[in-house]
PDB file of C-alpha atoms in Angstrom:
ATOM      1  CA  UNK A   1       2.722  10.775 -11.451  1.00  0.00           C
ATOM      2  CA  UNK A   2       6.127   9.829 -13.200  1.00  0.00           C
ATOM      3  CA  UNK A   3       7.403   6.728 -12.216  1.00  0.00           C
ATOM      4  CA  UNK A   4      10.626   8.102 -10.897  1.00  0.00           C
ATOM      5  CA  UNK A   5       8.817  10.652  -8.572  1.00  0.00           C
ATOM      6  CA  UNK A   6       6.346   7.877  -7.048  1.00  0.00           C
ATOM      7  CA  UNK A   7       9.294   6.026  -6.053  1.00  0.00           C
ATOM      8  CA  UNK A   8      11.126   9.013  -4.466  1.00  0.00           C
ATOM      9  CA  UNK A   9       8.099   9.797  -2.723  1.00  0.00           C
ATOM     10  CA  UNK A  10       7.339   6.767  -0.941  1.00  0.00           C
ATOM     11  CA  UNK A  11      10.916   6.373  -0.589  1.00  0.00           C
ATOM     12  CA  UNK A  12      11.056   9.969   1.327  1.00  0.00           C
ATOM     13  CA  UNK A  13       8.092   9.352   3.053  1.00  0.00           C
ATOM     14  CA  UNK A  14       9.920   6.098   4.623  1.00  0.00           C
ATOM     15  CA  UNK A  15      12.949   7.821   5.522  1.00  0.00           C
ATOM     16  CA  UNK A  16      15.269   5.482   7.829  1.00  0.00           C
ATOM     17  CA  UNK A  17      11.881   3.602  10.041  1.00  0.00           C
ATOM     18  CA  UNK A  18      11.679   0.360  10.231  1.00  0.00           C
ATOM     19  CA  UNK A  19      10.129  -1.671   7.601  1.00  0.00           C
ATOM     20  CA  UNK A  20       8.692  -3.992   9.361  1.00  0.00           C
ATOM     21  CA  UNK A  21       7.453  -1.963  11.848  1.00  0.00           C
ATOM     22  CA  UNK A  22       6.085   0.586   9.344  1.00  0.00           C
ATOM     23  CA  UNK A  23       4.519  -2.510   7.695  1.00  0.00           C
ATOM     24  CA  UNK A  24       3.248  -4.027  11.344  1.00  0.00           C
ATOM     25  CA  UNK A  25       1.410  -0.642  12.744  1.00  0.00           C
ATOM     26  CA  UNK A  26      -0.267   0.091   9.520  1.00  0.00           C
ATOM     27  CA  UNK A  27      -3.126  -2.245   9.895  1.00  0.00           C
ATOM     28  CA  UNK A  28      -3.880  -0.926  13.835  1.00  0.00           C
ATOM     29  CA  UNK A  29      -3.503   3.039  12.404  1.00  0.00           C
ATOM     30  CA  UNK A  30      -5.925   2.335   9.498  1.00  0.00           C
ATOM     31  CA  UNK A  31      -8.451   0.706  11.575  1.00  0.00           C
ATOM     32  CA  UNK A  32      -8.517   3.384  14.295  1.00  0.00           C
ATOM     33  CA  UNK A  33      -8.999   5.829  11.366  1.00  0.00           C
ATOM     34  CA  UNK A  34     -11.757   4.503  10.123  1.00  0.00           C
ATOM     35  CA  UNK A  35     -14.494   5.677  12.236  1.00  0.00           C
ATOM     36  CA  UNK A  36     -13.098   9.241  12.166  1.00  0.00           C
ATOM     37  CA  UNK A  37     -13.781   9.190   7.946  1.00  0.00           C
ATOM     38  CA  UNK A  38     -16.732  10.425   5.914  1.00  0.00           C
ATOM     39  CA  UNK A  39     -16.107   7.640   3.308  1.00  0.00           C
ATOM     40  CA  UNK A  40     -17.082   9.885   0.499  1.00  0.00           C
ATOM     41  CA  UNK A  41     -14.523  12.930   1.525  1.00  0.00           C
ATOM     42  CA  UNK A  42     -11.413  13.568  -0.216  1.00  0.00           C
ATOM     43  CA  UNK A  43      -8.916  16.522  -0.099  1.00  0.00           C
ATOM     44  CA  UNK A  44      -6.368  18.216  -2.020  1.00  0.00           C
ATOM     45  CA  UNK A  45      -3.650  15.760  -1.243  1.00  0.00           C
ATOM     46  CA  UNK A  46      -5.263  13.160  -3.189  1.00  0.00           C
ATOM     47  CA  UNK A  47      -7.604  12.232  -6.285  1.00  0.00           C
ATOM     48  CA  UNK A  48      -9.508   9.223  -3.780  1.00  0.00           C
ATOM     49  CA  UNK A  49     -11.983   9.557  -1.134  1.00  0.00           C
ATOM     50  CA  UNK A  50     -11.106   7.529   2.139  1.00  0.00           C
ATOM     51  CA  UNK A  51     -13.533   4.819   0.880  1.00  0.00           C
ATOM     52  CA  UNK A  52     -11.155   4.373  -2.038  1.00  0.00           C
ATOM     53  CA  UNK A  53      -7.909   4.314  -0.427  1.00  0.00           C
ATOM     54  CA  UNK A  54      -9.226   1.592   1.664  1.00  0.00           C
ATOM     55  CA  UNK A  55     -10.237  -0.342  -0.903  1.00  0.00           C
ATOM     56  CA  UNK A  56      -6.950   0.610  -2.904  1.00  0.00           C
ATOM     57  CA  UNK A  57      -4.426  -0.414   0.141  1.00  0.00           C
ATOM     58  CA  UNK A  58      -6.197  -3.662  -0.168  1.00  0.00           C
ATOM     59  CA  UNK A  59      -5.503  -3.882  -3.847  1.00  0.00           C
ATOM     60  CA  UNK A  60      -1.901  -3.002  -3.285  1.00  0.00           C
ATOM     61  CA  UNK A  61      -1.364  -5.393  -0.940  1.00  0.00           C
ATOM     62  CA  UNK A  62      -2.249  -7.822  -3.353  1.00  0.00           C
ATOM     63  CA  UNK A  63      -0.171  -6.807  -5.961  1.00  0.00           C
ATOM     64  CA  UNK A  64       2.971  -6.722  -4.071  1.00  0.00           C
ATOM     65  CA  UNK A  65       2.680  -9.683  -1.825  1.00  0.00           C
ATOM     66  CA  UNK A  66       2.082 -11.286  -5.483  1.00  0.00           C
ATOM     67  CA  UNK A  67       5.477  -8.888  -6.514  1.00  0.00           C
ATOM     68  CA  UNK A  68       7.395 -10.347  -3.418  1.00  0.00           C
ATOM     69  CA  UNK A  69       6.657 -14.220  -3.774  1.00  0.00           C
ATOM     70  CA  UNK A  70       7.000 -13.525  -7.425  1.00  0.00           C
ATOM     71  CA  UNK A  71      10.923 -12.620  -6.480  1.00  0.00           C
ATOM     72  CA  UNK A  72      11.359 -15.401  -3.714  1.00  0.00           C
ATOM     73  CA  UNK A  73      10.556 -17.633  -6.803  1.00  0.00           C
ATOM     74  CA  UNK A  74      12.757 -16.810  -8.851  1.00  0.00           C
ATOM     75  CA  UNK A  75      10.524 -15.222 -11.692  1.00  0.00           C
ATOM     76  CA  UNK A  76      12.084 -13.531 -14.893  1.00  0.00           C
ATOM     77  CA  UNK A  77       9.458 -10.596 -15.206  1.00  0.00           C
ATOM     78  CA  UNK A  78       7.026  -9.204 -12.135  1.00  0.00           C
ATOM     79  CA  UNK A  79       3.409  -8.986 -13.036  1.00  0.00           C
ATOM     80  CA  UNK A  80       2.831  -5.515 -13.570  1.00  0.00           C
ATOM     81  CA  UNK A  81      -0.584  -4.001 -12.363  1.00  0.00           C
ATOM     82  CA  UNK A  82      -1.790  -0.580 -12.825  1.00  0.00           C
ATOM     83  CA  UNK A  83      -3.684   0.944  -9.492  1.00  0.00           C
ATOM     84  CA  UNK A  84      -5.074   3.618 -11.545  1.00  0.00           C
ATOM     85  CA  UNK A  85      -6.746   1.344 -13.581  1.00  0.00           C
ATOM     86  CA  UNK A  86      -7.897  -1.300 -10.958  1.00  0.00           C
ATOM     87  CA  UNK A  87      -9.464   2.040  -8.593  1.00  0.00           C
ATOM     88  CA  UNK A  88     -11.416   3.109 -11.209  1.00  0.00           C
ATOM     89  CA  UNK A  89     -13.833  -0.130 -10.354  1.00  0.00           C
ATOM     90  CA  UNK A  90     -13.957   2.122  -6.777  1.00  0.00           C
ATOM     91  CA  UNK A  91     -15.784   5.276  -8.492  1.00  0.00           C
ATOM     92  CA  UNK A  92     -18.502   4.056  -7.868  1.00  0.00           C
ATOM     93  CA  UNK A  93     -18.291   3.310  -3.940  1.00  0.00           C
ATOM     94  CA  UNK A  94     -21.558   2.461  -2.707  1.00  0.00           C
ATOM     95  CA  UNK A  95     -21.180  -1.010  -4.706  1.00  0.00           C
ATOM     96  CA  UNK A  96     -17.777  -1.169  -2.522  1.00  0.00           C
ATOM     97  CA  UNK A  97     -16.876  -1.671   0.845  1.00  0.00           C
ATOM     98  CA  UNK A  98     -14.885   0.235   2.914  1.00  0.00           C
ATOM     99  CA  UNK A  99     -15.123  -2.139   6.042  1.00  0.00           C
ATOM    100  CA  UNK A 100     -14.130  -5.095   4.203  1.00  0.00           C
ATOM    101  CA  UNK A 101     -11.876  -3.618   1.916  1.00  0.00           C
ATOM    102  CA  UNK A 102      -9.327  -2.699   5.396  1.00  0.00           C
ATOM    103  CA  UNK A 103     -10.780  -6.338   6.598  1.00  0.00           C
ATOM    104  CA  UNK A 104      -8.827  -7.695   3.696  1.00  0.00           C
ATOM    105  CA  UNK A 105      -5.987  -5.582   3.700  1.00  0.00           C
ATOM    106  CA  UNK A 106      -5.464  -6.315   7.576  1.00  0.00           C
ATOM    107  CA  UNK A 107      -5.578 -10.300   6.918  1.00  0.00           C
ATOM    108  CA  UNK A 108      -3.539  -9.795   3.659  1.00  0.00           C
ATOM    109  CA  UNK A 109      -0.720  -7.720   5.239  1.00  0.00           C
ATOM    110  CA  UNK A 110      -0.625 -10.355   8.327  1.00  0.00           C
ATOM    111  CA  UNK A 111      -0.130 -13.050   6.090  1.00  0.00           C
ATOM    112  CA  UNK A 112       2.834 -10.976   4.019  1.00  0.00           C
ATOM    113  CA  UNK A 113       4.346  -9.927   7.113  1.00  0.00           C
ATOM    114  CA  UNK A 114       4.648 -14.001   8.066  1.00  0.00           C
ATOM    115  CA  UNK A 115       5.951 -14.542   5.286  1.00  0.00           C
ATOM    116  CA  UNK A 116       8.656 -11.320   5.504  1.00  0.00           C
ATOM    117  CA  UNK A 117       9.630 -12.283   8.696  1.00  0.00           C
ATOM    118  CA  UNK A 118      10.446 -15.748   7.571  1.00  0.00           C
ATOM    119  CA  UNK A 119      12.469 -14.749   5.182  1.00  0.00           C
ATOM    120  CA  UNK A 120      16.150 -15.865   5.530  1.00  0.00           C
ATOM    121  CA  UNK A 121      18.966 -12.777   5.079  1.00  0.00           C
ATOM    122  CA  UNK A 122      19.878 -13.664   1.609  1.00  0.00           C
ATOM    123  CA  UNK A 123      16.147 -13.351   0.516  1.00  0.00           C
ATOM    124  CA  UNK A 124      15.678  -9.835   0.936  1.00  0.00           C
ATOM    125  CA  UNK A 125      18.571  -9.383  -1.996  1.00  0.00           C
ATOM    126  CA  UNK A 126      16.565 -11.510  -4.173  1.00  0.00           C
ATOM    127  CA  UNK A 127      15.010  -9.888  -7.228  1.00  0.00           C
ATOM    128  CA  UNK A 128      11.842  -9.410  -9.446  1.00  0.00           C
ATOM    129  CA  UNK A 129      12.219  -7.425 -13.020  1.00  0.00           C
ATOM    130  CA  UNK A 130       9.759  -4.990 -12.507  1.00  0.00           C
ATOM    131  CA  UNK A 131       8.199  -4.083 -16.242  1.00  0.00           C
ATOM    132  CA  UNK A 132       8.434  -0.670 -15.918  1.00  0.00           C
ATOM    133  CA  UNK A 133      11.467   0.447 -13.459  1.00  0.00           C
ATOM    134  CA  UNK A 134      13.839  -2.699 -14.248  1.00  0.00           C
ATOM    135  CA  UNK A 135      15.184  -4.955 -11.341  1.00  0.00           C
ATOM    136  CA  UNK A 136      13.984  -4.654  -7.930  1.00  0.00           C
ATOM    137  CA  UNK A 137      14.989  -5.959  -4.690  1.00  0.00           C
ATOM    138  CA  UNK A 138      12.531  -7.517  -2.045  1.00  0.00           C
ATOM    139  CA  UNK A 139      14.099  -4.992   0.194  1.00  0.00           C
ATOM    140  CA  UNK A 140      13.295  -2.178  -2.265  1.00  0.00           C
ATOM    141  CA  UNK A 141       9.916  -3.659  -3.089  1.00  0.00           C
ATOM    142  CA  UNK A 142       8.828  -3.689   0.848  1.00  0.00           C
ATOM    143  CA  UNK A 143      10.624  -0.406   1.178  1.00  0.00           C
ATOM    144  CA  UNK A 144       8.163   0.884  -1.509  1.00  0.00           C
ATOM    145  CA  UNK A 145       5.153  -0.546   0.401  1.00  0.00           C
ATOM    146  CA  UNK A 146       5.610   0.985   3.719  1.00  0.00           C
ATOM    147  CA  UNK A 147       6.453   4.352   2.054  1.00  0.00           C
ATOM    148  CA  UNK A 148       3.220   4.100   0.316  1.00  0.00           C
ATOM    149  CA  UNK A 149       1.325   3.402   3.861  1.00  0.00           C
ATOM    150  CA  UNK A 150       2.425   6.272   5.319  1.00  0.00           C
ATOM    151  CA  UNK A 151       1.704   8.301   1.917  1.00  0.00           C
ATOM    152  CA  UNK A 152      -1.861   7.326   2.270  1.00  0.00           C
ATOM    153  CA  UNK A 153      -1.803   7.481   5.952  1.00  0.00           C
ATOM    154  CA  UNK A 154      -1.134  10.690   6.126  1.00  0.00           C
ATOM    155  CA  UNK A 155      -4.372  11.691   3.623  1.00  0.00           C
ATOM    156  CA  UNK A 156      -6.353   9.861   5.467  1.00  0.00           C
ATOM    157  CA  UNK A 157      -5.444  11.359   8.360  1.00  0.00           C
ATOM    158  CA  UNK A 158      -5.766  15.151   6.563  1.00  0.00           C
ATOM    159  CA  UNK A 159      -9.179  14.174   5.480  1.00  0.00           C
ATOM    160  CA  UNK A 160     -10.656  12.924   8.826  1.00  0.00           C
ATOM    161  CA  UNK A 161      -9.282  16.382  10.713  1.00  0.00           C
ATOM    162  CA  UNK A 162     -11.789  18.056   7.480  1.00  0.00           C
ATOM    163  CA  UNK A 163     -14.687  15.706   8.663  1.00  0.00           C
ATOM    164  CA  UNK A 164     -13.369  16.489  12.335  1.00  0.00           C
ATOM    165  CA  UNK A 165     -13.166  20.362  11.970  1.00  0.00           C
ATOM    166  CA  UNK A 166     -16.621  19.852  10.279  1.00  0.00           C
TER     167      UNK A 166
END
């Protein structure tokens, strides 16, 4: 996916919620998910299984609470990571775990979220030179995040109504 369209995408499927919030409920909506999932199902909406979004939300979460304290310190360039690259360790899921990979991302994203809601007005303008699309915001950076929740929310959600419908 072109740069440009992955950003409009999570951008669009943020609309005008609230970050935080967004950013607050995903934890409780992935975890009640979960036991809906066959693990090993896809669909059409996506090149993952649920196993490996799990375990790729966890990843992200990584990446941009590293992208975020990267900006509140001031640093020239943000690390870049590629997901792509990093899921491909998840082909093979049965060496990976579902269960702790949304154990993780729940303790990761309450630890970002302390730190978000911390953060003092001027903060949120502060900025981290992101290698690919240039300067961006922590505002634009968390705005990014919870667009990309609901992105994968919304597969997982398609693919447990498959496992569902049986």
């Amino acid at each position: 996916m072109e740069k440009l369209e992955y950003v409009q995408k999570n951008l669009e499927a943020l609309g005008d919620r609230d970050l935080l919030e967004v950013l607050a409920q995903t934890p409780e909506m992935l975890t009640d998910l979960f036991p809906r999932l066959d693990m090993r199902r896809g669909c059409e909406l996506t090149h993952w299984t649920a196993g490996e979004i799990y375990c790729h939300l966890a990843d992200i979460e990584i990446g941009y609470g590293f992208r975020i304290r990267q900006a509140l310190a001031g640093a020239d360039k943000a690390q870049a990571f590629d997901h792509d690259r990093w899921g491909i360790r998840y082909r093979n899921y049965e060496s990976y775990s579902a269960r702790l990979a949304l154990e993780a991302f729940c303790a990761l994203r309450r630890w970002n979220l302390e730190l978000l809601r911390n953060l003092e007005p001027p903060d949120w303008d502060k900025v981290a030179y992101h290698p690919e699309r240039g300067p961006e915001t922590i505002r634009f950076i968390v705005q990014m995040l919870a667009g990309h929740d609901l992105r994968h929310l919304k597969e997982l959600e398609y693919i447990a109504s498959y496992v569902e419908a049986g």
